[in-house]
């Protein structure tokens, strides 16, 4: 008997290489908007700003619309670019994010191999536009039993309400038989803790845990999930 019946997969940074898609999208849009060359250093500075804004969303300090435009407004202002372009830039950015698909640790084959053995669902705070495009272009949408996006639910991970909505849709699944796998301590792991389910922190770079969330499992490679689910 397997240890778990249901897997909740995070998308960005877990199944798909978000950094690769982010870099390609930002650099490509700089060319489209005639903003000059976007260096790796600029992308890194944007990524740091973006991470800070998303963490504010997770803490309930900002709304989704505020963070989507606000991160680019701050980034452009810091780079000496007219921040007025931020709303239109963000709108196209949601589409471009789904154009570059890079799998983490052969994640497509891992998810595919588990079809019919456990129920698998995507759980994400990403926008509907971006995530729908990513899942379609990656082919993961055809493998999942369902997809739960915060914009549809009305709450962001790690809110307990996000997971309550997931379990309501799952029809009263045994939470003791559910595992969430994700790269974010503040979103996936903290959310799993609040929901009363087991958590698996995907930590490929071996980063130190500087947050209060404590994962039940920690892995460096997604293939290690096989040993956890049994």
Coordinates of N, CA and C in Angstrom, one line a residue:
X1 N 0.8 -1.2 0.0 CA 0.0 0.0 0.0 C 0.9 1.3 0.0
X2 N 0.5 2.2 -0.8 CA 1.3 3.4 -0.9 C 1.1 4.3 0.3
X3 N 2.1 5.1 0.6 CA 2.0 6.0 1.7 C 1.0 7.2 1.5
X4 N 0.8 7.5 0.2 CA -0.1 8.6 -0.2 C -0.9 8.3 -1.3
X5 N -2.2 8.9 -1.3 CA -3.1 8.6 -2.4 C -3.1 9.8 -3.4
X6 N -2.8 11.0 -2.8 CA -2.9 12.3 -3.6 C -1.6 13.1 -3.5
X7 N -1.1 13.6 -4.6 CA 0.0 14.5 -4.7 C -0.5 15.8 -5.1
X8 N -0.1 16.9 -4.4 CA -0.3 18.2 -4.8 C 1.0 18.8 -5.3
X9 N 1.1 19.1 -6.5 CA 2.4 19.6 -7.1 C 2.3 21.1 -7.3
X10 N 3.3 21.8 -6.8 CA 3.6 23.2 -7.1 C 4.1 23.2 -8.6
X11 N 3.9 24.3 -9.3 CA 4.4 24.3 -10.7 C 5.7 25.1 -10.8
X12 N 5.7 26.4 -10.5 CA 6.9 27.2 -10.7 C 8.0 26.9 -9.7
X13 N 9.2 26.5 -10.2 CA 10.3 26.2 -9.4 C 10.3 24.8 -8.9
X14 N 9.3 24.0 -9.2 CA 9.2 22.6 -8.8 C 9.1 21.7 -10.0
X15 N 8.0 21.8 -10.7 CA 7.9 21.0 -11.9 C 8.5 21.7 -13.1
X16 N 8.4 23.0 -13.1 CA 9.0 23.8 -14.2 C 10.0 24.8 -13.7
X17 N 11.1 24.9 -14.5 CA 12.2 25.9 -14.2 C 11.7 27.3 -14.4
X18 N 11.2 27.9 -13.3 CA 10.7 29.3 -13.4 C 11.7 30.3 -13.8
X19 N 12.9 30.1 -13.3 CA 14.0 31.1 -13.5 C 14.3 31.2 -15.0
X20 N 14.3 30.0 -15.7 CA 14.5 30.0 -17.2 C 13.4 30.8 -17.9
X21 N 12.2 30.5 -17.5 CA 11.1 31.1 -18.2 C 11.0 32.6 -17.9
X22 N 11.3 33.0 -16.7 CA 11.4 34.4 -16.3 C 12.4 35.2 -17.1
X23 N 13.6 34.6 -17.2 CA 14.7 35.3 -17.9 C 14.3 35.5 -19.3
X24 N 13.8 34.4 -20.0 CA 13.5 34.5 -21.4 C 12.4 35.5 -21.6
X25 N 11.4 35.6 -20.7 CA 10.2 36.5 -20.9 C 10.7 37.9 -20.7
X26 N 11.4 38.2 -19.7 CA 11.8 39.6 -19.4 C 12.7 40.1 -20.5
X27 N 13.7 39.3 -20.9 CA 14.7 39.7 -22.0 C 14.0 39.9 -23.3
X28 N 13.0 39.0 -23.6 CA 12.3 39.1 -24.9 C 11.4 40.4 -24.9
X29 N 10.8 40.7 -23.8 CA 9.9 41.8 -23.8 C 10.7 43.1 -23.8
X30 N 11.9 43.1 -23.2 CA 12.8 44.3 -23.4 C 13.0 44.6 -24.8
X31 N 13.2 43.6 -25.6 CA 13.4 43.8 -27.1 C 12.1 44.3 -27.7
X32 N 11.0 43.7 -27.4 CA 9.7 44.0 -28.0 C 9.4 45.5 -27.7
X33 N 9.7 45.9 -26.5 CA 9.3 47.3 -26.0 C 10.4 48.3 -26.4
X34 N 11.5 47.9 -27.0 CA 12.6 48.8 -27.3 C 13.2 49.4 -26.1
X35 N 13.4 48.6 -25.1 CA 14.0 49.1 -23.8 C 15.5 48.9 -23.7
X36 N 16.1 48.4 -24.8 CA 17.5 48.1 -24.8 C 17.8 46.7 -24.3
X37 N 19.1 46.4 -24.1 CA 19.4 45.1 -23.7 C 19.2 44.9 -22.2
X38 N 18.6 43.7 -21.9 CA 18.4 43.3 -20.5 C 19.5 42.3 -20.1
X39 N 20.4 42.7 -19.3 CA 21.5 41.8 -18.9 C 21.0 40.8 -17.9
X40 N 21.9 39.8 -17.7 CA 21.6 38.8 -16.6 C 21.6 39.4 -15.3
X41 N 22.4 40.5 -15.1 CA 22.4 41.2 -13.8 C 21.0 41.9 -13.6
X42 N 20.5 42.4 -14.6 CA 19.2 43.1 -14.5 C 18.1 42.1 -14.2
X43 N 18.1 40.9 -14.8 CA 17.2 39.9 -14.6 C 17.3 39.5 -13.1
X44 N 18.5 39.3 -12.6 CA 18.7 38.9 -11.2 C 18.1 40.0 -10.3
X45 N 18.3 41.3 -10.6 CA 17.7 42.3 -9.7 C 16.2 42.3 -9.8
X46 N 15.7 42.1 -11.0 CA 14.2 41.9 -11.1 C 13.7 40.8 -10.3
X47 N 14.4 39.6 -10.4 CA 13.9 38.4 -9.7 C 13.9 38.6 -8.2
X48 N 14.9 39.4 -7.6 CA 14.9 39.7 -6.2 C 13.7 40.5 -5.8
X49 N 13.4 41.5 -6.6 CA 12.2 42.4 -6.4 C 10.9 41.6 -6.5
X50 N 10.8 40.8 -7.5 CA 9.7 39.9 -7.7 C 9.4 39.0 -6.5
X51 N 10.5 38.4 -6.0 CA 10.3 37.5 -4.9 C 9.8 38.2 -3.7
X52 N 10.3 39.4 -3.4 CA 9.9 40.2 -2.3 C 8.4 40.6 -2.4
X53 N 7.9 40.9 -3.6 CA 6.5 41.3 -3.8 C 5.6 40.1 -3.6
X54 N 6.0 38.9 -4.1 CA 5.2 37.7 -4.0 C 5.1 37.3 -2.5
X55 N 6.2 37.4 -1.8 CA 6.1 37.1 -0.3 C 5.2 38.0 0.4
X56 N 5.1 39.3 0.0 CA 4.1 40.2 0.6 C 2.7 39.7 0.3
X57 N 2.5 39.2 -0.9 CA 1.2 38.6 -1.3 C 0.9 37.5 -0.4
X58 N 1.8 36.6 -0.2 CA 1.6 35.4 0.7 C 1.2 35.8 2.1
X59 N 1.8 36.9 2.6 CA 1.5 37.4 3.9 C 0.2 38.2 4.0
X60 N -0.5 38.4 2.8 CA -1.7 39.1 2.8 C -1.5 40.6 2.8
X61 N -0.3 41.1 2.6 CA 0.0 42.5 2.6 C -0.3 43.2 1.3
X62 N -0.4 42.5 0.2 CA -0.7 43.0 -1.1 C -1.7 42.2 -1.8
X63 N -2.4 42.8 -2.8 CA -3.3 42.0 -3.6 C -2.6 41.5 -4.9
X64 N -3.1 40.6 -5.6 CA -2.5 40.1 -6.8 C -2.3 41.2 -7.8
X65 N -3.3 42.0 -8.1 CA -3.1 43.1 -9.1 C -2.0 44.0 -8.6
X66 N -1.9 44.3 -7.4 CA -0.9 45.2 -6.9 C 0.5 44.7 -7.1
X67 N 0.7 43.4 -6.8 CA 2.0 42.9 -7.0 C 2.4 42.7 -8.4
X68 N 1.5 42.3 -9.3 CA 1.8 42.1 -10.7 C 2.4 43.3 -11.4
X69 N 1.8 44.4 -11.1 CA 2.3 45.7 -11.7 C 3.3 46.3 -10.9
X70 N 3.2 46.3 -9.5 CA 4.1 46.9 -8.6 C 5.5 46.5 -8.7
X71 N 5.7 45.2 -9.0 CA 7.1 44.7 -9.1 C 7.8 45.3 -10.3
X72 N 7.1 45.4 -11.4 CA 7.7 46.0 -12.6 C 7.9 47.5 -12.4
X73 N 6.9 48.2 -11.8 CA 7.0 49.6 -11.5 C 8.3 49.9 -10.7
X74 N 8.5 49.1 -9.7 CA 9.7 49.3 -8.8 C 11.0 49.0 -9.6
X75 N 11.0 47.9 -10.4 CA 12.1 47.5 -11.2 C 12.5 48.5 -12.2
X76 N 11.5 49.0 -13.0 CA 11.8 49.9 -14.0 C 12.4 51.2 -13.4
X77 N 11.7 51.7 -12.3 CA 12.2 52.9 -11.7 C 13.6 52.8 -11.2
X78 N 14.0 51.6 -10.7 CA 15.3 51.4 -10.2 C 16.4 51.3 -11.3
X79 N 15.9 51.0 -12.5 CA 16.8 50.9 -13.7 C 16.8 52.1 -14.6
X80 N 16.1 53.1 -14.1 CA 16.0 54.4 -14.9 C 15.1 54.3 -16.1
X81 N 14.1 53.4 -16.1 CA 13.2 53.2 -17.2 C 11.8 53.8 -16.7
X82 N 11.1 54.4 -17.7 CA 9.8 54.9 -17.4 C 8.9 53.9 -16.8
X83 N 8.5 54.0 -15.6 CA 7.6 52.9 -15.0 C 6.2 52.9 -15.5
X84 N 5.8 53.9 -16.4 CA 4.5 53.9 -16.9 C 4.2 52.7 -17.8
X85 N 5.3 52.1 -18.3 CA 5.2 50.9 -19.2 C 4.8 49.6 -18.4
X86 N 4.9 49.7 -17.1 CA 4.7 48.5 -16.3 C 3.4 47.7 -16.5
X87 N 2.2 48.4 -16.6 CA 1.0 47.6 -16.8 C 1.0 46.8 -18.1
X88 N 1.3 47.4 -19.2 CA 1.3 46.7 -20.5 C 2.4 45.7 -20.5
X89 N 3.6 46.0 -19.9 CA 4.7 45.0 -19.9 C 4.2 43.7 -19.1
X90 N 3.5 43.9 -18.0 CA 3.1 42.8 -17.2 C 2.0 42.0 -17.9
X91 N 1.2 42.6 -18.7 CA 0.1 41.9 -19.4 C 0.7 41.0 -20.4
X92 N 1.7 41.4 -21.2 CA 2.4 40.5 -22.1 C 3.3 39.5 -21.4
X93 N 3.8 39.9 -20.3 CA 4.7 39.0 -19.5 C 4.0 37.7 -19.1
X94 N 2.7 37.8 -18.8 CA 1.9 36.6 -18.4 C 1.9 35.6 -19.6
X95 N 1.8 36.1 -20.8 CA 1.8 35.2 -21.9 C 3.2 34.7 -22.2
X96 N 4.2 35.5 -22.2 CA 5.5 35.1 -22.5 C 6.1 34.1 -21.5
X97 N 5.6 34.1 -20.3 CA 6.1 33.1 -19.3 C 5.8 31.7 -19.7
X98 N 4.7 31.5 -20.5 CA 4.4 30.1 -20.9 C 5.0 29.7 -22.1
X99 N 5.9 30.5 -22.8 CA 6.5 30.2 -24.0 C 7.8 29.4 -23.9
X100 N 8.4 29.5 -22.7 CA 9.6 28.8 -22.4 C 9.4 27.7 -21.4
X101 N 9.5 26.4 -21.8 CA 9.2 25.3 -20.9 C 10.5 24.5 -20.7
X102 N 11.0 24.5 -19.5 CA 12.1 23.7 -19.1 C 11.7 22.9 -17.8
X103 N 11.8 21.6 -18.0 CA 11.4 20.7 -16.9 C 12.5 20.6 -15.8
X104 N 12.1 20.5 -14.6 CA 13.0 20.2 -13.5 C 13.1 18.7 -13.3
X105 N 14.3 18.2 -13.4 CA 14.5 16.7 -13.1 C 13.6 15.8 -13.9
X106 N 13.4 16.0 -15.1 CA 12.5 15.2 -15.9 C 11.1 15.1 -15.3
X107 N 10.6 16.2 -14.8 CA 9.3 16.2 -14.1 C 8.2 15.7 -14.9
X108 N 8.2 15.9 -16.2 CA 7.1 15.4 -17.0 C 7.0 13.9 -16.9
X109 N 8.1 13.3 -17.1 CA 8.2 11.8 -17.1 C 7.8 11.3 -15.7
X110 N 8.2 12.0 -14.6 CA 7.8 11.6 -13.3 C 6.3 11.6 -13.1
X111 N 5.7 12.8 -13.4 CA 4.3 12.9 -13.3 C 3.6 11.9 -14.2
X112 N 4.0 11.7 -15.4 CA 3.4 10.7 -16.3 C 3.5 9.3 -15.7
X113 N 4.6 8.9 -15.1 CA 4.8 7.6 -14.6 C 3.8 7.3 -13.4
X114 N 3.4 8.4 -12.8 CA 2.5 8.2 -11.6 C 1.0 8.3 -11.9
X115 N 0.7 8.5 -13.2 CA -0.7 8.6 -13.6 C -1.4 7.2 -13.4
X116 N -2.5 7.2 -12.7 CA -3.2 6.0 -12.5 C -2.8 5.3 -11.2
X117 N -1.7 5.8 -10.6 CA -1.1 5.2 -9.4 C -1.5 6.0 -8.2
X118 N -1.4 7.3 -8.3 CA -1.9 8.3 -7.3 C -2.6 9.4 -8.1
X119 N -3.5 10.1 -7.4 CA -4.2 11.3 -8.0 C -3.2 12.4 -7.9
X120 N -3.1 13.2 -8.9 CA -2.2 14.3 -9.0 C -2.8 15.6 -9.4
X121 N -2.6 16.7 -8.6 CA -3.2 18.0 -8.9 C -2.1 19.1 -8.8
X122 N -2.3 20.1 -9.7 CA -1.4 21.2 -9.6 C -2.0 22.2 -8.7
X123 N -1.2 22.9 -7.8 CA -1.6 23.9 -6.9 C -0.7 25.1 -7.1
X124 N -1.2 26.3 -7.5 CA -0.3 27.4 -7.8 C -0.9 28.7 -7.5
X125 N -0.1 29.7 -7.2 CA -0.4 31.1 -7.0 C -0.3 31.9 -8.3
X126 N 0.3 31.2 -9.3 CA 0.5 31.9 -10.6 C -0.8 32.4 -11.2
X127 N -0.8 33.3 -12.1 CA -2.0 33.8 -12.8 C -2.6 32.7 -13.7
X128 N -3.9 32.9 -13.9 CA -4.6 31.9 -14.7 C -4.0 31.9 -16.2
X129 N -3.7 33.1 -16.7 CA -3.2 33.3 -18.0 C -1.8 32.5 -18.1
X130 N -0.9 32.8 -17.2 CA 0.4 32.2 -17.3 C 0.4 30.7 -17.1
X131 N -0.3 30.3 -16.0 CA -0.3 28.9 -15.7 C -1.0 28.0 -16.7
X132 N -2.1 28.5 -17.2 CA -2.8 27.7 -18.3 C -1.9 27.5 -19.5
X133 N -1.2 28.6 -19.9 CA -0.3 28.5 -21.0 C 0.8 27.6 -20.8
X134 N 1.4 27.7 -19.6 CA 2.5 26.8 -19.2 C 2.1 25.3 -19.2
X135 N 1.0 25.0 -18.6 CA 0.6 23.6 -18.5 C 0.2 23.1 -19.8
X136 N -0.4 23.9 -20.7 CA -0.7 23.4 -22.0 C 0.5 23.2 -22.9
X137 N 1.5 24.1 -22.9 CA 2.7 24.0 -23.7 C 3.6 22.9 -23.2
X138 N 3.5 22.6 -21.9 CA 4.4 21.6 -21.3 C 3.8 20.2 -21.5
X139 N 2.5 20.1 -21.7 CA 1.8 18.9 -21.8 C 1.3 18.3 -20.4
X140 N 1.7 19.0 -19.3 CA 1.3 18.6 -18.0 C -0.2 18.6 -17.8
X141 N -0.9 19.5 -18.4 CA -2.3 19.6 -18.2 C -3.0 18.3 -18.5
X142 N -2.5 17.6 -19.5 CA -3.2 16.3 -19.8 C -2.9 15.2 -18.8
X143 N -1.9 15.4 -17.9 CA -1.6 14.4 -17.0 C -2.2 14.5 -15.6
X144 N -2.6 15.8 -15.3 CA -3.1 16.1 -14.0 C -4.6 15.6 -13.9
X145 N -5.0 15.3 -12.7 CA -6.4 15.0 -12.4 C -7.2 16.3 -12.2
X146 N -6.5 17.4 -12.0 CA -7.1 18.7 -11.8 C -6.1 19.8 -11.5
X147 N -6.5 21.0 -11.7 CA -5.6 22.2 -11.4 C -6.3 23.2 -10.5
X148 N -5.6 23.6 -9.5 CA -6.2 24.6 -8.5 C -5.3 25.8 -8.6
X149 N -5.9 26.9 -9.0 CA -5.2 28.2 -9.1 C -5.8 29.2 -8.1
X150 N -4.9 30.0 -7.5 CA -5.4 30.9 -6.4 C -6.4 31.9 -7.0
X151 N -6.2 32.4 -8.2 CA -7.1 33.3 -8.8 C -8.5 32.8 -8.9
X152 N -8.6 31.5 -9.2 CA -9.9 30.9 -9.2 C -10.5 30.7 -7.8
X153 N -9.7 30.3 -6.9 CA -10.1 30.0 -5.5 C -10.5 31.3 -4.7
X154 N -9.7 32.3 -4.9 CA -9.9 33.6 -4.2 C -9.0 33.7 -3.0
X155 N -8.1 32.8 -2.8 CA -7.1 32.8 -1.7 C -5.8 32.3 -2.3
X156 N -4.7 32.8 -1.7 CA -3.3 32.5 -2.1 C -2.7 31.4 -1.1
X157 N -2.0 30.5 -1.6 CA -1.1 29.7 -0.7 C -0.2 30.7 0.0
X158 N 0.0 30.6 1.3 CA -0.3 29.5 2.2 C -1.6 29.5 3.0
X159 N -2.6 30.3 2.6 CA -3.8 30.5 3.3 C -4.5 29.2 3.5
X160 N -5.0 28.9 4.7 CA -5.8 27.7 5.0 C -7.0 27.6 4.1
X161 N -7.6 28.8 3.7 CA -8.7 28.8 2.9 C -8.5 28.2 1.5
X162 N -7.2 28.4 1.0 CA -6.9 27.9 -0.3 C -7.0 26.3 -0.3
X163 N -6.4 25.7 0.7 CA -6.4 24.3 0.9 C -7.8 23.7 1.2
X164 N -8.6 24.5 2.0 CA -9.9 24.1 2.3 C -10.8 24.0 1.0
X165 N -10.5 24.9 0.1 CA -11.2 24.9 -1.2 C -10.8 23.7 -2.0
X166 N -9.5 23.4 -2.0 CA -9.0 22.2 -2.7 C -9.7 20.9 -2.2
X167 N -9.7 20.8 -0.9 CA -10.3 19.6 -0.3 C -11.8 19.5 -0.5
X168 N -12.4 20.6 -0.5 CA -13.9 20.6 -0.8 C -14.1 20.1 -2.2
X169 N -13.2 20.5 -3.1 CA -13.4 20.0 -4.5 C -13.0 18.5 -4.6
X170 N -12.1 18.0 -3.7 CA -11.7 16.6 -3.8 C -12.7 15.7 -3.1
X171 N -13.7 16.3 -2.5 CA -14.8 15.4 -1.9 C -14.4 14.7 -0.6
X172 N -13.7 15.5 0.3 CA -13.4 14.9 1.6 C -12.3 13.9 1.6
X173 N -11.3 14.1 0.9 CA -10.1 13.2 0.9 C -9.5 13.2 2.2
X174 N -8.9 12.0 2.6 CA -8.2 11.9 3.9 C -6.9 12.7 3.8
X175 N -6.8 13.8 4.6 CA -5.7 14.6 4.6 C -4.4 13.9 5.0
X176 N -4.5 12.9 5.8 CA -3.3 12.1 6.1 C -2.7 11.3 5.0
X177 N -3.4 11.3 3.9 CA -3.0 10.5 2.7 C -2.6 11.5 1.6
X178 N -2.4 12.7 1.9 CA -2.1 13.8 0.9 C -0.7 14.3 1.1
X179 N 0.1 14.5 0.1 CA 1.4 15.1 0.1 C 1.5 16.3 -0.8
X180 N 2.0 17.4 -0.3 CA 2.3 18.5 -1.2 C 3.8 18.6 -1.4
X181 N 4.2 18.8 -2.7 CA 5.6 18.9 -3.1 C 5.8 20.3 -3.7
X182 N 6.7 21.1 -3.1 CA 6.9 22.4 -3.6 C 8.3 23.0 -3.2
X183 N 8.7 24.0 -3.8 CA 10.0 24.6 -3.6 C 10.0 25.7 -2.6
X184 N 8.8 26.2 -2.3 CA 8.6 27.4 -1.4 C 8.3 27.0 0.0
X185 N 9.1 27.4 0.9 CA 8.8 27.2 2.4 C 7.7 28.1 2.8
X186 N 7.6 29.3 2.3 CA 6.6 30.3 2.8 C 5.3 30.0 2.1
X187 N 5.2 29.3 1.0 CA 4.0 29.1 0.3 C 3.5 27.7 0.4
X188 N 4.3 26.7 -0.1 CA 3.9 25.3 -0.2 C 4.0 24.6 1.2
X189 N 5.1 24.8 1.8 CA 5.4 24.1 3.1 C 4.6 24.7 4.2
X190 N 4.6 26.0 4.3 CA 3.8 26.6 5.4 C 2.3 26.4 5.1
X191 N 1.9 26.4 3.9 CA 0.5 26.1 3.5 C 0.1 24.7 3.9
X192 N 1.0 23.8 3.5 CA 0.7 22.4 3.9 C 0.6 22.1 5.3
X193 N 1.4 22.8 6.1 CA 1.3 22.7 7.6 C 0.0 23.2 8.1
X194 N -0.4 24.4 7.6 CA -1.7 24.9 8.0 C -2.9 24.0 7.6
X195 N -2.8 23.3 6.5 CA -3.8 22.5 6.0 C -3.9 21.1 6.7
X196 N -2.8 20.8 7.5 CA -2.8 19.5 8.1 C -2.4 18.4 7.2
X197 N -1.6 18.6 6.2 CA -1.1 17.6 5.3 C 0.4 17.5 5.4
X198 N 0.9 16.4 4.9 CA 2.4 16.2 4.9 C 3.0 17.0 3.8
X199 N 4.2 17.4 4.0 CA 4.9 18.4 3.1 C 6.3 17.8 2.7
X200 N 6.6 18.1 1.4 CA 7.9 17.7 0.9 C 8.5 19.0 0.2
X201 N 9.6 19.4 0.8 CA 10.3 20.6 0.3 C 11.3 20.2 -0.8
X202 N 11.1 20.7 -2.0 CA 12.0 20.5 -3.1 C 13.1 21.5 -3.0
X203 N 14.3 21.1 -2.6 CA 15.4 22.1 -2.4 C 16.6 21.6 -3.2
X204 N 16.6 21.8 -4.5 CA 17.7 21.3 -5.3 C 19.1 21.9 -5.1
X205 N 19.1 23.1 -4.6 CA 20.4 23.8 -4.3 C 20.9 23.7 -2.9
X206 N 20.1 22.9 -2.1 CA 20.6 22.7 -0.7 C 20.6 24.0 0.1
X207 N 19.6 24.8 -0.1 CA 19.6 26.1 0.6 C 19.2 25.9 2.1
X208 N 19.7 26.8 3.0 CA 19.4 26.7 4.4 C 17.9 27.1 4.6
X209 N 17.3 26.5 5.6 CA 15.9 26.8 5.9 C 15.9 27.9 6.9
X210 N 15.7 29.1 6.5 CA 15.7 30.3 7.3 C 14.3 30.8 7.7
X211 N 13.3 29.9 7.4 CA 11.9 30.3 7.7 C 11.4 29.3 8.8
X212 N 10.3 29.6 9.4 CA 9.7 28.8 10.5 C 9.1 27.5 10.0
X213 N 8.7 27.4 8.7 CA 8.1 26.2 8.2 C 9.0 25.0 8.3
X214 N 8.5 23.9 8.7 CA 9.4 22.7 8.8 C 8.7 21.6 7.9
X215 N 9.4 21.1 6.9 CA 8.9 20.1 6.0 C 9.0 18.7 6.6
X216 N 8.1 17.9 6.3 CA 8.2 16.5 6.7 C 9.3 15.7 5.9
X217 N 9.5 16.1 4.7 CA 10.5 15.5 3.8 C 11.3 16.7 3.1
X218 N 12.5 16.4 2.8 CA 13.3 17.4 2.0 C 14.0 16.6 0.9
X219 N 13.9 17.0 -0.3 CA 14.6 16.3 -1.4 C 15.4 17.3 -2.3
X220 N 16.4 16.8 -2.9 CA 17.2 17.6 -3.8 C 16.8 17.3 -5.3
X221 N 16.2 16.1 -5.5 CA 15.9 15.7 -6.9 C 14.4 15.2 -6.8
X222 N 13.6 15.5 -7.8 CA 12.2 15.1 -7.8 C 12.1 13.6 -7.9
X223 N 13.0 12.9 -8.4 CA 13.0 11.4 -8.4 C 12.9 10.8 -7.0
X224 N 13.3 11.6 -6.0 CA 13.2 11.1 -4.6 C 11.8 10.9 -4.2
X225 N 10.8 11.5 -4.9 CA 9.4 11.4 -4.5 C 8.9 10.0 -4.5
X226 N 9.5 9.2 -5.5 CA 9.1 7.8 -5.6 C 9.3 7.1 -4.2
X227 N 10.4 7.3 -3.6 CA 10.7 6.6 -2.3 C 9.8 7.1 -1.2
X228 N 9.3 8.3 -1.3 CA 8.4 8.9 -0.3 C 7.0 8.3 -0.4
X229 N 6.5 8.3 -1.6 CA 5.1 7.8 -1.7 C 5.0 6.3 -1.6
X230 N 6.1 5.6 -1.8 CA 6.1 4.2 -1.6 C 5.6 3.4 -2.8

